[in-house]
Short mmCIF file of C-alpha atoms and ligand atoms in Angstrom, two decimals:
data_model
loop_
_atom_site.label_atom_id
_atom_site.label_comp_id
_atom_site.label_asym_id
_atom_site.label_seq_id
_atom_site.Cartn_x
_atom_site.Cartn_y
_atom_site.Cartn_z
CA UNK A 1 17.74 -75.15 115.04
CA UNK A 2 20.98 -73.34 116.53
CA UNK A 3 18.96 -70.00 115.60
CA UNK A 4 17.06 -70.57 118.50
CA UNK A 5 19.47 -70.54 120.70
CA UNK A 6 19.80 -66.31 120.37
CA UNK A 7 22.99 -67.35 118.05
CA UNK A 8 23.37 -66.39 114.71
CA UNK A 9 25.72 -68.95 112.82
CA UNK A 10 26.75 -67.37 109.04
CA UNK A 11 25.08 -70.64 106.91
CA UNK A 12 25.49 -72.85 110.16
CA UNK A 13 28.80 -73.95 108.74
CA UNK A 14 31.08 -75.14 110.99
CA UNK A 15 33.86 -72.74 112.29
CA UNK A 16 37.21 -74.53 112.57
CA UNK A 17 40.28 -73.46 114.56
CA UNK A 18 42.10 -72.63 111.60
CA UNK A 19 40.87 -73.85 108.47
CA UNK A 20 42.59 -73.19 105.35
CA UNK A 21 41.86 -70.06 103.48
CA UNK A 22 43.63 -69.67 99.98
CA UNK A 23 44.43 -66.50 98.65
CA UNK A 24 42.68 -66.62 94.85
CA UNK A 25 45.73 -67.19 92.98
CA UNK A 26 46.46 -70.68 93.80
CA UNK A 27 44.55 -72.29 91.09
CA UNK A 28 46.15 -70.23 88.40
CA UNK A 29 49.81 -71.08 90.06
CA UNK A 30 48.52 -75.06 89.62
CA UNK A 31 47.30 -74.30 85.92
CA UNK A 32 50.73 -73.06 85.17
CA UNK A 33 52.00 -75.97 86.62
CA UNK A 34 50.00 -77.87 84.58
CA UNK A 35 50.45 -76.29 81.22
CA UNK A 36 54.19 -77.15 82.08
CA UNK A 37 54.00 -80.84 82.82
CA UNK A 38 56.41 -80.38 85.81
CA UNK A 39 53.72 -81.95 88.02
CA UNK A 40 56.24 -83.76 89.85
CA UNK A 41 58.79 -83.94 91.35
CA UNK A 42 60.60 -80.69 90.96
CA UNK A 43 60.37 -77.56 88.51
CA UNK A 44 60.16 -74.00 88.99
CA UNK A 45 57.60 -73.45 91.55
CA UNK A 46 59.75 -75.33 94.39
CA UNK A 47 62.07 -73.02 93.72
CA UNK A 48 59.95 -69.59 93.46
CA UNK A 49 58.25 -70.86 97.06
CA UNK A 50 61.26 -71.31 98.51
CA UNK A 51 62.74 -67.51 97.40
CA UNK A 52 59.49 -66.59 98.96
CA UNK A 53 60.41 -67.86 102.37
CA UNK A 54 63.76 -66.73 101.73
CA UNK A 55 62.82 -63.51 100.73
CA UNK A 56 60.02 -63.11 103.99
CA UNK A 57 61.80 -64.34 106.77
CA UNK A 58 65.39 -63.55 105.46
CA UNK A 59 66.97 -66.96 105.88
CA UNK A 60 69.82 -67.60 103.45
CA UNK A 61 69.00 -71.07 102.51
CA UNK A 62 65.68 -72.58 102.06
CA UNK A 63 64.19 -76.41 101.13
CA UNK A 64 60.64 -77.17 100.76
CA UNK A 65 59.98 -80.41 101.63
CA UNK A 66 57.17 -82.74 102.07
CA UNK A 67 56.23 -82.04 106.03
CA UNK A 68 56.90 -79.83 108.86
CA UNK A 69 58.11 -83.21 110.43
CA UNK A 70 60.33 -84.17 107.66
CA UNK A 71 62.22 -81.21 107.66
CA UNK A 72 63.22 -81.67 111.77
CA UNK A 73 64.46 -85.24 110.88
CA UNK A 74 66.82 -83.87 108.46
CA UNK A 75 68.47 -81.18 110.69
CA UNK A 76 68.35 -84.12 113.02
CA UNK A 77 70.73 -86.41 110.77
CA UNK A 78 72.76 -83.60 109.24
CA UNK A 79 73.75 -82.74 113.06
CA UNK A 80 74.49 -86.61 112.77
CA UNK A 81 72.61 -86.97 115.98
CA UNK A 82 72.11 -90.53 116.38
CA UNK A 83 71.38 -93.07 118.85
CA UNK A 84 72.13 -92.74 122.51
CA UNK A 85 72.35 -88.74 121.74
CA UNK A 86 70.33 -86.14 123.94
CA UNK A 87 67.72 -84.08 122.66
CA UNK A 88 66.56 -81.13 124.21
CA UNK A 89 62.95 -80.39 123.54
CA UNK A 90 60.21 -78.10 124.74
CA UNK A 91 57.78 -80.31 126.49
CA UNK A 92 55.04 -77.75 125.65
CA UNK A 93 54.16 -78.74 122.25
CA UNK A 94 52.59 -81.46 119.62
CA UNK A 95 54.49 -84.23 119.00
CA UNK A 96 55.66 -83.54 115.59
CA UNK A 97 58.29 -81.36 117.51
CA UNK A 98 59.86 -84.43 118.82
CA UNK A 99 58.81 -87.95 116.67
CA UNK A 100 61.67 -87.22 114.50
CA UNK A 101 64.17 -87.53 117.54
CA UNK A 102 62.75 -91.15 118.06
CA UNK A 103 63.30 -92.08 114.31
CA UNK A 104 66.78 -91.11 115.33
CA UNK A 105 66.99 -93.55 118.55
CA UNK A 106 68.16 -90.38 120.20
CA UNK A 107 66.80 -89.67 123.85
CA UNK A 108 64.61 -86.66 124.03
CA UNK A 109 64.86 -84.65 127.45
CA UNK A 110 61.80 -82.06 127.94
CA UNK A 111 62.39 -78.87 129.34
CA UNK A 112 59.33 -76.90 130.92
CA UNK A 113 58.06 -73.53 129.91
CA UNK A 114 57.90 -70.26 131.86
CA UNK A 115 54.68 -68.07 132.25
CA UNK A 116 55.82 -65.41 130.95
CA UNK A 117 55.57 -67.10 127.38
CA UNK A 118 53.98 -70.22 127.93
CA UNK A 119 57.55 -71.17 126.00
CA UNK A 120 60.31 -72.93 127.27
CA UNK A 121 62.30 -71.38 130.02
CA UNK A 122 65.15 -70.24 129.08
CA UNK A 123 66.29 -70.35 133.33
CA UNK A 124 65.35 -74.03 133.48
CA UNK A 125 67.34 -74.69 129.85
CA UNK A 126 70.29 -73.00 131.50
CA UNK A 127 69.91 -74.74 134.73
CA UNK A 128 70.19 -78.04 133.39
CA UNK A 129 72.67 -77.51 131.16
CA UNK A 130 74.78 -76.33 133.71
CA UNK A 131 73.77 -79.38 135.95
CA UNK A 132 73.63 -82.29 134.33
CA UNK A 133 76.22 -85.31 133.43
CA UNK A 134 75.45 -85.95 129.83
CA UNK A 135 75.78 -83.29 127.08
CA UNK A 136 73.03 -82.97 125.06
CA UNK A 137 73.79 -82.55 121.25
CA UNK A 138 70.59 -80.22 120.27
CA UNK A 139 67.51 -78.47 121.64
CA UNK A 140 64.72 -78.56 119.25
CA UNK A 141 62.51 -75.25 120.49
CA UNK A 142 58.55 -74.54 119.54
CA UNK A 143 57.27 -71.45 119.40
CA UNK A 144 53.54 -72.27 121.06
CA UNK A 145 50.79 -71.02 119.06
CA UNK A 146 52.87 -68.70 116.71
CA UNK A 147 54.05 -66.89 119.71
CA UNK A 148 57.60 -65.91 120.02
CA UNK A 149 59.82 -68.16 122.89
CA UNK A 150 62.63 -66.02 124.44
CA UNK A 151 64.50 -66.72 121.29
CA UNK A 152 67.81 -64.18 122.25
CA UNK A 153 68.28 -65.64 125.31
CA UNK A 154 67.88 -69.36 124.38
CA UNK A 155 70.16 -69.05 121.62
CA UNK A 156 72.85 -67.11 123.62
CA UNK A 157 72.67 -70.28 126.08
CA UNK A 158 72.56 -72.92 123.51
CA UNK A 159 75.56 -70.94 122.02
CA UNK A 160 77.54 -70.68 125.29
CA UNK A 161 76.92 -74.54 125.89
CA UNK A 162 77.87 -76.13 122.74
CA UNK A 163 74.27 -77.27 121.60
CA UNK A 164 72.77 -76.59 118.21
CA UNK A 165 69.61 -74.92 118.22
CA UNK A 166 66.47 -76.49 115.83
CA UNK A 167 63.41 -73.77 115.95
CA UNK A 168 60.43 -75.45 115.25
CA UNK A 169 58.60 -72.69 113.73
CA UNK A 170 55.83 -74.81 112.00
CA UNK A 171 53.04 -72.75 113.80
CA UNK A 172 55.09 -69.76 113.75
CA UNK A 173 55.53 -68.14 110.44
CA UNK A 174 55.25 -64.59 110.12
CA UNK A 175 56.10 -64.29 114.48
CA UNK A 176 58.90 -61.74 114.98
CA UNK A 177 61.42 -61.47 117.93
CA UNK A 178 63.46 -58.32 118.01
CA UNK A 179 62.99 -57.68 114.03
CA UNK A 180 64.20 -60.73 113.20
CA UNK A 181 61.73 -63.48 112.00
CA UNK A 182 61.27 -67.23 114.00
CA UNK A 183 62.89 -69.68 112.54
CA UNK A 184 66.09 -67.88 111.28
CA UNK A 185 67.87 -67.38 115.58
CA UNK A 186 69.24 -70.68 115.09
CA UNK A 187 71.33 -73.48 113.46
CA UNK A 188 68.27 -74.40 111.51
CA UNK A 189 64.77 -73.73 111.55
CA UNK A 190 61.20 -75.43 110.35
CA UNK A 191 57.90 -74.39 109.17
CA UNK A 192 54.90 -76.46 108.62
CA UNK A 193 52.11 -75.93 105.46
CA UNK A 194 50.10 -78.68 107.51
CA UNK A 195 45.68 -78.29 106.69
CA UNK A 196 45.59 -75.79 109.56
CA UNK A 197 48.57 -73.89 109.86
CA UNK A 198 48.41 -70.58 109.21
CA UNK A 199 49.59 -70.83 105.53
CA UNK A 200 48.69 -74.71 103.86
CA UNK A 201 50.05 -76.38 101.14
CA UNK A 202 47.64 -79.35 102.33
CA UNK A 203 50.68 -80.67 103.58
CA UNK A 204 54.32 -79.41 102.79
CA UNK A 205 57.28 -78.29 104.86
CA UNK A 206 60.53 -75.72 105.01
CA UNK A 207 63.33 -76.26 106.47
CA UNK A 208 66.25 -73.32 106.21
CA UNK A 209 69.08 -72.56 107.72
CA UNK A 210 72.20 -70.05 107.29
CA UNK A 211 74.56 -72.64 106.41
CA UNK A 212 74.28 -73.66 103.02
CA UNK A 213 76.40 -76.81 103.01
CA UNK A 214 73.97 -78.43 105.48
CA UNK A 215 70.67 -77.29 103.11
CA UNK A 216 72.60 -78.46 99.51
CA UNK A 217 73.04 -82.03 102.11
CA UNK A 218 69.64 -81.94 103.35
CA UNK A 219 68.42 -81.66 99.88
CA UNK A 220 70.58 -84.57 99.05
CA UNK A 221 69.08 -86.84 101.58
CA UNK A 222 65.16 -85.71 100.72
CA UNK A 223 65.93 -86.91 97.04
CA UNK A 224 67.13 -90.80 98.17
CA UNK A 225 70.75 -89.52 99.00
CA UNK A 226 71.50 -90.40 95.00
CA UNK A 227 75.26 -89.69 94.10
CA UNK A 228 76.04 -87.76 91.13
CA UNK A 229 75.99 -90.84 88.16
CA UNK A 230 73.57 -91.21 85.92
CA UNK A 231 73.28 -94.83 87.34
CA UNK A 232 72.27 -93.87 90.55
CA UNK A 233 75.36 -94.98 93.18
CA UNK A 234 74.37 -94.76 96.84
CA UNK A 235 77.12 -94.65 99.58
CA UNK A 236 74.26 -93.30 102.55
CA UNK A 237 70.55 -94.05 102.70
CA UNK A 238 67.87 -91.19 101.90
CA UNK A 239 64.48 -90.05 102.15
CA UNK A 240 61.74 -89.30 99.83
CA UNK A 241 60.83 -86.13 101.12
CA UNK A 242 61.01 -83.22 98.16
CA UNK A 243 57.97 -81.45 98.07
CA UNK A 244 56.34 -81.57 94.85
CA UNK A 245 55.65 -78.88 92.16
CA UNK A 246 52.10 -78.67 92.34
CA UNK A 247 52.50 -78.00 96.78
CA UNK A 248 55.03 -75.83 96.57
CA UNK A 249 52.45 -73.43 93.45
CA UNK A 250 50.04 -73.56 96.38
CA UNK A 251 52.27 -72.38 98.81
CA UNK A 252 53.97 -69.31 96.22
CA UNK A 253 49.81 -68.58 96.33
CA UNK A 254 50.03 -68.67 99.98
CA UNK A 255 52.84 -66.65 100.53
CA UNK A 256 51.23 -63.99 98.45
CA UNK A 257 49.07 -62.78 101.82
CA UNK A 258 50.82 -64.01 104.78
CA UNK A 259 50.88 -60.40 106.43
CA UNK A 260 47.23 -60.22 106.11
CA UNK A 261 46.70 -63.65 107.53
CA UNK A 262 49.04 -62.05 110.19
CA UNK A 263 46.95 -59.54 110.48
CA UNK A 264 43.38 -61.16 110.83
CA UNK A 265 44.82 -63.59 113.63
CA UNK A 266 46.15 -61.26 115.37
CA UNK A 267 42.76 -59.23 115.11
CA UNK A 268 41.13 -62.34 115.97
CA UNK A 269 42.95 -62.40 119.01
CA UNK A 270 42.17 -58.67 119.88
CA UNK A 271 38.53 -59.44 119.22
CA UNK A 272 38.54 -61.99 122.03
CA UNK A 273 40.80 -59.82 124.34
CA UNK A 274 37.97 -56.94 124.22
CA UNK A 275 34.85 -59.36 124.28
CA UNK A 276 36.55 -61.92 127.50
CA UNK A 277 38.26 -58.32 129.16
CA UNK A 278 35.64 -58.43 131.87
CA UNK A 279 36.55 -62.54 132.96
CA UNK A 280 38.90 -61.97 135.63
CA UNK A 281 39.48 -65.83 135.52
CA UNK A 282 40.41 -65.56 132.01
CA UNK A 283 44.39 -65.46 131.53
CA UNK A 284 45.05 -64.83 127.70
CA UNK A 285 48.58 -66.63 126.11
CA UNK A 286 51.03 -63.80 127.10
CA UNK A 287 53.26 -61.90 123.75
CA UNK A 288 56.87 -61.30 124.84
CA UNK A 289 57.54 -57.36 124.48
CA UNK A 290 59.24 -56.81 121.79
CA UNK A 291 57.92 -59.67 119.43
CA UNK A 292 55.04 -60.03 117.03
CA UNK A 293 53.69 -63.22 117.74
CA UNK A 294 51.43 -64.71 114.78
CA UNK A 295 48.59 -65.85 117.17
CA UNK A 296 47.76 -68.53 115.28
CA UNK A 297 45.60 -69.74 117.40
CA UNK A 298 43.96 -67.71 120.30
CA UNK A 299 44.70 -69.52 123.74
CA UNK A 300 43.33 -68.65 127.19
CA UNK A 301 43.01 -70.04 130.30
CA UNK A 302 40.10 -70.78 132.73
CA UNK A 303 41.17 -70.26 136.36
CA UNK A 304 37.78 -71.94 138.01
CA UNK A 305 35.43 -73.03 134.88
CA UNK A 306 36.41 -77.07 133.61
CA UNK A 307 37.09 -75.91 129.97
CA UNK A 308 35.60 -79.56 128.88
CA UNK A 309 32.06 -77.19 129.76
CA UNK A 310 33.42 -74.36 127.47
CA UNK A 311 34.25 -76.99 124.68
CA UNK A 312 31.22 -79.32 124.69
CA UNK A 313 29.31 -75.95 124.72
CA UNK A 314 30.96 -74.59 121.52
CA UNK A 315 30.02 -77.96 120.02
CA UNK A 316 26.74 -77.34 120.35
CA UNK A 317 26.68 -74.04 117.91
CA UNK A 318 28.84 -75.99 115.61
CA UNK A 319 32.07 -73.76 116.86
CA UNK A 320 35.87 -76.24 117.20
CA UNK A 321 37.71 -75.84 120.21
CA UNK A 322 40.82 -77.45 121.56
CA UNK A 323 42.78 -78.06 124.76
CA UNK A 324 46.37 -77.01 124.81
CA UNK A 325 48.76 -79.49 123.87
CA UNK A 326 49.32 -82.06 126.68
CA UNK A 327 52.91 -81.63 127.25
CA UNK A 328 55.30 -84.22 126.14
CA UNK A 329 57.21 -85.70 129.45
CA UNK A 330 53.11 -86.93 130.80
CA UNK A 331 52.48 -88.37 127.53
CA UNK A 332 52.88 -92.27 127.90
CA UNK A 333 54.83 -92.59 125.28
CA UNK A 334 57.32 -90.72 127.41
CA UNK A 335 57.06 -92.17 130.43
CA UNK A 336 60.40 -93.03 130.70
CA UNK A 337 62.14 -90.04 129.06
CA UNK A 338 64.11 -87.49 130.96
CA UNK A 339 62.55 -84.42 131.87
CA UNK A 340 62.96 -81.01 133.70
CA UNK A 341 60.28 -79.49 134.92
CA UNK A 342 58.44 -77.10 137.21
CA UNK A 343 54.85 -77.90 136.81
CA UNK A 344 54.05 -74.65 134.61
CA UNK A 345 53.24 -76.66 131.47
CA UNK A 346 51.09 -79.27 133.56
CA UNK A 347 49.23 -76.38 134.82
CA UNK A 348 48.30 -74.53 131.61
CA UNK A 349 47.56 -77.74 130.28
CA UNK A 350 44.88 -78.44 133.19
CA UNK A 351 43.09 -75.08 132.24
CA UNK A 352 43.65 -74.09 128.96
CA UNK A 353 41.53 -74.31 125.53
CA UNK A 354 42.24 -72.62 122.05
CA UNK A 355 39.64 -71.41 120.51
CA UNK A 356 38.66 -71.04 116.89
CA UNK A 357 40.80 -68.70 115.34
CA UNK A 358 40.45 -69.41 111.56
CA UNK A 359 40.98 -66.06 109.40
CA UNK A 360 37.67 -65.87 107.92
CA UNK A 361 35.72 -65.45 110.87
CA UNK A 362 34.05 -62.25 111.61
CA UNK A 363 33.73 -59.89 114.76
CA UNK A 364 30.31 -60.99 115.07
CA UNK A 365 31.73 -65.08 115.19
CA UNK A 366 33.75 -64.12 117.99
CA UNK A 367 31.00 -62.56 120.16
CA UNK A 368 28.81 -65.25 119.61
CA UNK A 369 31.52 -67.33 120.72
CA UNK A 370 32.66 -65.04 123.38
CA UNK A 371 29.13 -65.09 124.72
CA UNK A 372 28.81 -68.55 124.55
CA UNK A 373 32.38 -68.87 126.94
CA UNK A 374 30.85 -66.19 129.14
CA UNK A 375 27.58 -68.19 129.70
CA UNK A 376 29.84 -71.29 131.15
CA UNK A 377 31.57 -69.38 133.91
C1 LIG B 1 52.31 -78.99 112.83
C2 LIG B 1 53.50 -79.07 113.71
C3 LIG B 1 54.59 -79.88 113.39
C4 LIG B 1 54.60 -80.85 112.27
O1 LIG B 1 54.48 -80.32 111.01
P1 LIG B 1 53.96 -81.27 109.84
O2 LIG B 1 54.12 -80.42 108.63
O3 LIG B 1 52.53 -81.58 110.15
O4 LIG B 1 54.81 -82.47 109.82
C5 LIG B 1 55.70 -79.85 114.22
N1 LIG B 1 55.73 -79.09 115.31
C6 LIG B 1 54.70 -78.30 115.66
C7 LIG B 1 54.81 -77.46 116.88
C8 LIG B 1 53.53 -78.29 114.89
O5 LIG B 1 52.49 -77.56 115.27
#
């Protein structure tokens, strides 16, 4: 049927925003596993994933873990941020960014973004820390999409202030500011293997940081915070959040061809930037200069068409699409939280739409696609 419509969909298979694409080794990684009997909890893969991220991004410390998510609520409690505690946040994000502030009964406060990265504004972060009456203890900072926030800048002010810096890097592995990898600027730093990240474990986590006290304690409280007896004392309460063997094989598979998954989203992203080039009402997400941004998912905006008309339209060749994440302080749940902002996130979020963006796709995907967009304006 969808051949009739001029479009030529490879096997009419759905095309996802970013669906997982394993690099041929995985399988034999699980075998191993297998042939072991370490299936769970621990054994030798957890630790040959985490030298991987150790050994990509250059962090000192590493923990896999079993979510993105997970891995925020421990920096959370090892900062022994607790209730009644602010929490910076960018507002511009999904919500696993922040939940983990709530398990806390800490009080998130959402910062806006800027345009020139769609990240949070490092002006605004400054401004309010140097206005307001209560101290917050942390900022927890996304980098959108895999693209780099002003990293330098935000850490120099979070620095200067007193506030520890949490870089939620789940979407951003592989994004480089300056040389230096996302993830690694500050105090500690996420990733997420979630189904469509840019690397999956089908669900998995990292959480690293410099200090390797606070990793050997966050390790301790993702095992049930057991004390050293073979009985099993318990002075503080845990989690069960270790990331088993079999994940973490996946993920040394995964990590075997992260720069070419790099690569191909980036591509991706250049493939839409030539095809959309003649939209003036097209605004594509912005790269900072001197980063590398991951694009994990190509974002644009649409200055006059509703993108609910680009989107239903996609659905109809079989093609996923996605607004950009409704920011965080106009989410009800939020409703009562405090929040600085300038309208920028509100406003991207009123036009914006990413697009699919999953590594397999070809040149020819993104035409159709691109042709599709073109035939909505
Ligand atoms: C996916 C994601 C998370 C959560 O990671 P999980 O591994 O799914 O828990 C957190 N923050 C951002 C920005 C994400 O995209």
């Amino acid at each position: 049927m969808q051949r009739d419509r001029g479009y030529k969909m490879s096997q009419n298979k759905r095309i996802f925003l970013s669906a997982p694409h394993m690099s041929g080794n995985e399988l034999k990684y699980i075998e191993k596993v297998f042939e072991s009997n370490y299936i769970a909890p621990l054994g030798e893969y957890v630790n040959k994933f985490e030298d991987s991220i150790k050994n990509y991004t250059n962090a000192s410390n590493a923990l896999a873990l079993t979510s993105g998510t997970a891995a925020i609520h421990l920096a959370l409690r090892i900062l022994k941020i607790g209730e009644g505690d602010d929490v910076l946040a960018s507002t511009f994000t999904f919500i696993g960014s922040v939940n983990a502030i709530l398990y806390e009964k800490a009080n998130p406060v959402f910062i806006d973004s800027d345009k020139e990265s769609w990240n949070l504004s490092p002006k605004l972060l400054n401004k309010y820390l140097l206005e307001c009456d209560k101290k917050p203890k942390a900022l927890i900072i996304t980098h959108l999409y895999g693209q780099c926030a002003d990293i330098e800048k935000i850490a120099d002010i979070c620095k200067y202030h007193g506030v520890y810096l949490i870089e939620d890097a789940a979407e951003s592995l592989g994004a480089i500011f300056n040389g230096k990898h996302t993830g690694t600027f500050g105090d500690f730093g996420i990733y997420s293997f979630n189904g469509n990240k840019i690397l999956t474990t089908s669900g998995g986590g990292m959480l690293v940081s410099n200090n390797k006290d606070w990793i050997e304690k966050a390790k301790f409280y993702s095992t049930q915070a057991k004390e050293p007896f073979i009985h099993y004392e318990h002075l503080e309460y845990g989690y069960n959040y270790r990331m088993s063997n079999i994940l973490a094989a996946i993920g040394v598979g995964q990590m075997e061809v992260i720069e070419d998954r790099v690569a191909k989203k980036r591509e991706i992203f250049d493939w839409y930037k030539e095809y959309l080039s003649d939209c003036d009402e097209i605004t594509m997400m912005p790269e900072l200069p001197n980063t590398r941004g991951n694009r994990w998912l190509t974002a644009m905006t649409f200055e006059k068409t509703d993108y609910n008309k680009v989107m239903l339209a996609l659905e109809t060749i079989n093609v996923e699409s996605r607004p950009l994440w409704k920011p965080m302080h106009i989410q009800p749940l939020f409703v009562d939280a405090k929040k600085y902002v300038d309208g920028t996130s509100e406003d991207l979020f009123g036009k914006g739409l990413c697009v699919a963006s999953s590594t397999t796709m070809t040149k020819e995907d993104v035409k159709m696609i691109c042709d599709l967009i073109k035939g909505c304006m």
